[in-house]
XYZ file of C-alpha atoms in Angstrom:
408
model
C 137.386 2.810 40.677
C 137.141 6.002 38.667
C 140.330 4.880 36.726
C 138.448 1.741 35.362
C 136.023 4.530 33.141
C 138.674 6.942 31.918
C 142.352 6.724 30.686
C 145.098 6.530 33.833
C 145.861 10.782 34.884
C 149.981 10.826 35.325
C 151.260 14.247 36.193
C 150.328 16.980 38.473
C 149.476 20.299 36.052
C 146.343 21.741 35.810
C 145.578 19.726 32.825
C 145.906 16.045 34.597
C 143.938 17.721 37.741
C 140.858 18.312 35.577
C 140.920 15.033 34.000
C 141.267 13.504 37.755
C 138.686 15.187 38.981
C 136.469 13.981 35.629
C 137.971 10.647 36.708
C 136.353 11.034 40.084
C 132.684 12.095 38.850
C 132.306 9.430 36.243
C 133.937 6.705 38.468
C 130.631 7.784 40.594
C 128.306 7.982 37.328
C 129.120 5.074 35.662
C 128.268 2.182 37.383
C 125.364 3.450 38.081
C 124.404 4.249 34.156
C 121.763 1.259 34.314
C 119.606 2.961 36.630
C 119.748 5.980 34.376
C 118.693 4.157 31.799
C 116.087 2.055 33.377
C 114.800 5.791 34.552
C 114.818 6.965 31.211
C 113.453 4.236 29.755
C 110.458 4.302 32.135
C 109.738 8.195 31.102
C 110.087 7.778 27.767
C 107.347 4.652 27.503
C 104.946 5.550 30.473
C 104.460 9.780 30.923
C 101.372 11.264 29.507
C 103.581 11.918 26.023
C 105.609 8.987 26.541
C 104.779 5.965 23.776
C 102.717 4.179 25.903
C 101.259 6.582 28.555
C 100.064 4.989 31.939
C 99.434 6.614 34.641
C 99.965 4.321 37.710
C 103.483 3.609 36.037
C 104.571 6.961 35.390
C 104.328 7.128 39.034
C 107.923 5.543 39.507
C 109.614 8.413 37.620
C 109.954 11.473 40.329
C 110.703 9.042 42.955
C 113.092 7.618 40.740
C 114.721 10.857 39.763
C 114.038 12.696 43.160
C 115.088 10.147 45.480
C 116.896 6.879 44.174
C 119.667 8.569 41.459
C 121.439 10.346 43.892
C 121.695 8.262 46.783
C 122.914 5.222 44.534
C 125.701 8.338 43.254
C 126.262 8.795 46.914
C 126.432 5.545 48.202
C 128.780 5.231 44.879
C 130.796 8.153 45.875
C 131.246 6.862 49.819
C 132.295 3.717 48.437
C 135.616 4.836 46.541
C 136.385 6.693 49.050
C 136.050 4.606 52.203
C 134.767 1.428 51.344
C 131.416 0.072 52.244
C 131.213 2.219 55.314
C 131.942 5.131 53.024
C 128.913 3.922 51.053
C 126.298 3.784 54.041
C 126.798 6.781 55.677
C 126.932 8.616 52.208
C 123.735 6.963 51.471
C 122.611 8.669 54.969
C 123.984 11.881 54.149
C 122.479 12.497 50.574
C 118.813 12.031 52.311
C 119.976 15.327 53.443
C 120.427 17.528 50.067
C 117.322 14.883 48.812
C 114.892 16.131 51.212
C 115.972 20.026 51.326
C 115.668 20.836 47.777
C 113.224 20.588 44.823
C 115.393 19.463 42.121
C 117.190 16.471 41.350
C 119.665 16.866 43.691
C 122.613 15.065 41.605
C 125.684 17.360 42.036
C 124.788 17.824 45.393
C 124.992 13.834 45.901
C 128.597 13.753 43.980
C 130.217 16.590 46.417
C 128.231 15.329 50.076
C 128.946 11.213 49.300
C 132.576 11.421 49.198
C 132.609 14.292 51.879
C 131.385 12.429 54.339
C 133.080 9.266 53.547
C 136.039 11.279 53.776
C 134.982 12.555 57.086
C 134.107 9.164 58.578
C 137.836 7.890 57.192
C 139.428 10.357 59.381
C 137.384 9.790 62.558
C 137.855 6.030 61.902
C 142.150 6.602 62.327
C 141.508 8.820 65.119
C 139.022 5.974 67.000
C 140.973 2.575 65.890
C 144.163 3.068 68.174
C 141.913 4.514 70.668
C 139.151 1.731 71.264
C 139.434 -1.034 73.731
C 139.123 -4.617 72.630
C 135.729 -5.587 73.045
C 134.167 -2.284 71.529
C 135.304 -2.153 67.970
C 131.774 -3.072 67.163
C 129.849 -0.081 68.831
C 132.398 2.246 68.846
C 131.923 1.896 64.696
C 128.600 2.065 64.559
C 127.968 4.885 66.746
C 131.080 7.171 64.898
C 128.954 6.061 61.194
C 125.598 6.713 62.530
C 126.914 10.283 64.394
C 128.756 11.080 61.085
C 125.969 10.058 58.910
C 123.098 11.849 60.516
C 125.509 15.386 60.953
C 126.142 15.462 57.404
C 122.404 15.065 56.418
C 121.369 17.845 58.454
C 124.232 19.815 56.808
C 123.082 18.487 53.529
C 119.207 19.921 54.333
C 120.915 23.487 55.829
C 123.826 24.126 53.656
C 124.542 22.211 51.060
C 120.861 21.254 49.699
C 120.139 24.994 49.435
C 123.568 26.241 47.994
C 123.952 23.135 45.286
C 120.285 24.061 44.525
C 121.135 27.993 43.727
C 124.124 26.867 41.173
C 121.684 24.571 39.393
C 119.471 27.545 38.875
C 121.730 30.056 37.714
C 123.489 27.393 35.509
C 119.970 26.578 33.868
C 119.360 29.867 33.610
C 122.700 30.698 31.806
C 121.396 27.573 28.928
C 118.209 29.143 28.651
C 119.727 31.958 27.598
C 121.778 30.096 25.311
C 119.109 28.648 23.837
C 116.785 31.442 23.603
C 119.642 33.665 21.944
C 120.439 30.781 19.547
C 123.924 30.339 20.642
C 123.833 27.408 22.203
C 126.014 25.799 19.054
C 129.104 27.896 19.882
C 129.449 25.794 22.854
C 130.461 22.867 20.733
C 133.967 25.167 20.791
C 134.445 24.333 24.311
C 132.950 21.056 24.306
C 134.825 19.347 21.200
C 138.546 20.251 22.555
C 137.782 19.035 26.172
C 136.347 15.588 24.830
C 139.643 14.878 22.643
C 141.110 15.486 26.169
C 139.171 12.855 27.199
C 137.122 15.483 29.674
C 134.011 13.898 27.450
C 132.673 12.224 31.131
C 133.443 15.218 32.873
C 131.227 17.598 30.849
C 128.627 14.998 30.079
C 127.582 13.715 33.535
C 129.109 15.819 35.798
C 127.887 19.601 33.878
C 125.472 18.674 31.484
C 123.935 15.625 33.293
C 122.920 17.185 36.066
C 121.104 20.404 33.860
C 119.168 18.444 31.458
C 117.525 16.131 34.083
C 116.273 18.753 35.876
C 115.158 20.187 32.304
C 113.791 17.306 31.164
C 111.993 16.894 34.754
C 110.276 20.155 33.840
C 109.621 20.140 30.513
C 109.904 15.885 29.400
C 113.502 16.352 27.210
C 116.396 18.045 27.569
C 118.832 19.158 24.341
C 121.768 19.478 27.032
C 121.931 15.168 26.667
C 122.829 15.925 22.852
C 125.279 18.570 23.590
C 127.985 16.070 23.836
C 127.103 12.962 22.931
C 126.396 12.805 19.577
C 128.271 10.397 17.983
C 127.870 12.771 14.461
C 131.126 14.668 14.574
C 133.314 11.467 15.438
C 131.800 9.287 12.323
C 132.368 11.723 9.924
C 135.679 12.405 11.337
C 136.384 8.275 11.107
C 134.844 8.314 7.127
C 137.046 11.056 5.900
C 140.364 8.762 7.619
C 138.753 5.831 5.732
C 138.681 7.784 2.229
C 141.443 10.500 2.775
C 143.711 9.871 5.831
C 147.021 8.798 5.953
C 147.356 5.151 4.170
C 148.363 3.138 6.722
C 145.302 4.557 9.046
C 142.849 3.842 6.642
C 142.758 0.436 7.590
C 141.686 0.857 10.941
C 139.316 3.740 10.586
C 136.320 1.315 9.827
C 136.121 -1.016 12.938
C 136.741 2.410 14.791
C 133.418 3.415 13.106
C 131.678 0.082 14.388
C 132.809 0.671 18.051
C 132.020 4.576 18.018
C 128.702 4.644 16.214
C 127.126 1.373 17.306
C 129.278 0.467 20.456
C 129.202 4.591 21.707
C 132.672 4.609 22.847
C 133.568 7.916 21.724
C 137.365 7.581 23.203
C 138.138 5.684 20.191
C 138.460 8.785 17.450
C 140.244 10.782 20.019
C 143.798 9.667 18.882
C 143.026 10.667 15.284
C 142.480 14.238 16.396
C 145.538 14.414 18.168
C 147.359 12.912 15.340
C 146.291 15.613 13.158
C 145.429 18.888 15.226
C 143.759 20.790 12.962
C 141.060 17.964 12.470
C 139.712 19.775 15.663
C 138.187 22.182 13.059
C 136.039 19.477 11.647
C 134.555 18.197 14.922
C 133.912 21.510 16.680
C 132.223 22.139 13.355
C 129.892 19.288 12.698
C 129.275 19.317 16.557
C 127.839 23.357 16.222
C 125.913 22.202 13.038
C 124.304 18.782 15.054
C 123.415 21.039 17.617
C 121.806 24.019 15.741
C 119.450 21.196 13.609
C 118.568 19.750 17.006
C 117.579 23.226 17.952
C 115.655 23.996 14.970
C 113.563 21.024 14.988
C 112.886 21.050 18.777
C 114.869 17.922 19.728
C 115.747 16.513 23.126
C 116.016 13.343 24.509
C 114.786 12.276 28.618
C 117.796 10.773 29.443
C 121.582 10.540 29.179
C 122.691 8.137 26.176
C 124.800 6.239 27.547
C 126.969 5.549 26.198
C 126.483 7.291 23.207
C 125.646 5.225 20.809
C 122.800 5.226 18.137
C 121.070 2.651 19.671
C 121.270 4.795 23.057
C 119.798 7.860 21.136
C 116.732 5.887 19.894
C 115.911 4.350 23.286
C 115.623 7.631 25.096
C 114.069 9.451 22.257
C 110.887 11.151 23.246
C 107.727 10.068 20.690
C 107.299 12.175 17.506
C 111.168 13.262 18.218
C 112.860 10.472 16.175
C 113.199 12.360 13.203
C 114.805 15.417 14.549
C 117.602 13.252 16.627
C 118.403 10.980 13.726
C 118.634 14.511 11.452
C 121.200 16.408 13.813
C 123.227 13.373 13.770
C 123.150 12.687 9.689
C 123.978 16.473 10.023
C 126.341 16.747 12.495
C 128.103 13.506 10.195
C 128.251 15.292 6.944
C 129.725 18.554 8.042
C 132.402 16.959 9.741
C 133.294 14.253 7.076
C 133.288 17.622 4.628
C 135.399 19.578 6.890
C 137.500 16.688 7.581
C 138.251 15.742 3.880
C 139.144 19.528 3.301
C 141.899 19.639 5.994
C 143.243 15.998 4.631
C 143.433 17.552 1.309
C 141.484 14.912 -0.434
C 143.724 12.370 0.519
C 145.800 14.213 -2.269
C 148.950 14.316 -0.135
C 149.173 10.511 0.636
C 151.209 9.097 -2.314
C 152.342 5.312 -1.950
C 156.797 5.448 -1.710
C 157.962 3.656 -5.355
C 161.195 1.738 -4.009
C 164.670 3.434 -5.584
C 165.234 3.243 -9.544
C 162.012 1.709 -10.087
C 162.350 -1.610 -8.275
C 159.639 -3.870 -5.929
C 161.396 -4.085 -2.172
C 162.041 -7.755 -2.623
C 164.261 -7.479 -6.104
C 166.299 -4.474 -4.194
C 166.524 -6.589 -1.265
C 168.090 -9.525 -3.267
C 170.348 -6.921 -5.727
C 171.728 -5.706 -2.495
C 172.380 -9.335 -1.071
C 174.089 -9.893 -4.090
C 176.182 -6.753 -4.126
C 177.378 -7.310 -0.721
C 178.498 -10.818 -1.287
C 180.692 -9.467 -4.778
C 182.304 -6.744 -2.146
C 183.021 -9.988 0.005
C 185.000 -11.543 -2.609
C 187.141 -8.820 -3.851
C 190.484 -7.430 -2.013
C 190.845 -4.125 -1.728
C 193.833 -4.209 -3.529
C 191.473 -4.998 -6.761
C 193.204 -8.833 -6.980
C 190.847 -11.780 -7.020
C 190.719 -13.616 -3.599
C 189.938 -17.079 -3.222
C 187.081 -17.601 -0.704
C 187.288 -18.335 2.795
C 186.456 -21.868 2.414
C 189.110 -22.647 -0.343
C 191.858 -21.140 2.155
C 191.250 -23.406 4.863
C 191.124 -26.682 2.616
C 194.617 -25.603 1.083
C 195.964 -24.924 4.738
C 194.740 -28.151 6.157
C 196.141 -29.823 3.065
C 199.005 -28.782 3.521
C 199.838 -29.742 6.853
C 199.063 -33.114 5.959
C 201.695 -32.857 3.689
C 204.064 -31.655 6.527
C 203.134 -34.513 8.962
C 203.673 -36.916 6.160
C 206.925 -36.300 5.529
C 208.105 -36.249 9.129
C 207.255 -39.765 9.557
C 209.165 -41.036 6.626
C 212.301 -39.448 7.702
């Protein structure tokens, strides 16, 4: 399932690892995306600074972020791993790590799901060879609901409490970024591992997690913007369209269409790698999106996904709209500038003028013609006769022979 989100991981290196294990998170994120966005939706129109503030709505969002987001990643989770029993008893067992923590307990639901799935696939092999006909039924239900019920309890001794002490310390590592003002150097590390298509990875399985819980506290997060801002990739896809390589240019502006309006991000990727250095220009407009989104105290209340413009404005806080839509304009001209420096203007794409001056189709018909002349001529330098004149004059002449045997 986590294959049909992210590119197919061949290989066994640390590299292909990683982007399995991103595989893995966002195969357990991204079906479930709607809910996110129904969530997000809800906070942004119905809490006390939401557009239309109304109390007896904005009731639905901590039960919505508390409760229902990480079972349906559980239940997501259980299901690639063993199916729909996989599903239910990772349901079960994320009521655990739900109930014994105070934060949105998201990472903890994408490590317990599959865990106990994984634990309930094992005890299945050991019980199927083992159960008499006639109990296939009970003994099933009993090994779920045993497996199930253990691995809450784990989730509300162990795994609630220790999931909950990495959230803190990783929040309180961003605060720090932000309140030192460095938070734009971490474009460096997140620019690189998107064009290695980690971009679902970082997004919802680091920064997801952080900025709901941030924007549970405080109504936004700037951790959603960290990686998703579709700045750095359209002025990437601009400078291709004026300066890249000629036969690229072409296909730079539908790329534009599906990365800025669409939000699939995956598409500029190749033109990195095509060009390395180009990773300049998007680490670069990604630090300077960032660092306007911190001046003007931007953040949005949920993921955009994907990330897309029209994402950005739906999950824009009110009074932020300006701020978002100025990191991005931003974040787009520094890395169309940077980009259009390391192309060189364009200055180093010249158009190839066919030999001595000549359009493809009159050298293609000068050779045609050369190569029938060499046809003709012996390489002794004496004119030959062509092929076809050779085999009239032999047939003639047996004629002749034939002829002359019947009259004697």
């Amino acid at each position: 399932m986590a294959d049909t989100y992210t590119p197919p991981v061949y290989g066994t290196g640390v590299k292909a690892t990683i982007q399995r294990i991103g595989g893995y998170l966002a195969g357990m994120i991204m079906p479930n995306i709607g809910a996110f966005i129904a969530w997000g939706l809800i906070t942004a129109l119905f809490i006390p600074t939401g557009w239309l503030p109304n109390e007896s709505l904005a009731a639905m969002v901590g039960p919505i972020i508390s409760t229902l987001l990480p079972i349906l990643i559980a239940y997501t989770g259980g299901r690639m791993v063993h199916g729909q029993r996989g599903a239910v008893v990772g349901a079960v067992a994320a009521m655990g790590v739900v109930v014994g923590t105070d934060v949105p307990m998201f990472l903890g639901a994408m490590i317990i799901g599959p865990l106990t799935a994984l634990i309930l696939k094992y005890v299945d092999k050991f019980t199927e060879a083992r159960t008499k006909a006639g109990f296939e039924m009970l003994v099933d239900n009993f090994s779920a609901g045993i497996v199930g019920g253990a691995m809450a309890v784990a989730g509300v001794l162990g795994i609630g409490p220790v999931v909950q002490e990495v959230t803190r310390v990783a929040g309180e590592a961003v605060n720090w970024l932000i309140g030192t003002g460095v938070l734009p150097f971490a474009s460096v590390l997140i620019e690189p591992a998107k064009v290695l298509f980690l971009n679902n990875a970082i997004n919802h399985g680091v920064l997801g997690p952080l900025g709901v819980t941030q924007a549970a506290e405080t109504g936004k997060s700037i951790l959603f913007m960290l990686e998703s801002n579709p700045g750095p990739g359209l002025g990437l896809l601009l400078a291709f369209m004026f300066f890249g390589p000629r036969a690229m240019r072409p296909s730079a502006p539908p790329a534009m269409i599906i990365h800025f309006f669409g939000g699939i991000h995956e598409i500029y990727f190749p033109y990195v790698l095509m060009k390395p250095r180009l990773i300049l220009a998007v680490i670069g407009g990604g630090a300077a999106g960032v660092f306007t989104f911190m001046i003007t105290g931007s953040g949005l209340v949920a993921t955009p996904s994907p990330g897309s413009i029209f994402a950005y404005v739906a999950v824009t806080p009110r009074g932020g709209l300006l701020g978002v839509i100025a990191g991005i304009v931003v974040a787009t001209a520094v890395s169309f500038v940077l980009a259009a420096l390391l192309l060189g203007f364009g200055r180093g794409e010249k158009e190839e003028e066919p030999a001595a001056g000549l359009s493809a189709e009159d050298a293609g018909t000068s050779a045609g013609a050369t190569e029938d002349s060499l046809d003709e001529q012996p390489a002794n330098g004496e004119r030959r006769e062509p092929a076809g004149s050779a085999e009239r004059a032999e047939s003639a002449e047996e004629t002749q022979t034939r002829t002359a045997g019947k009259e004697a």
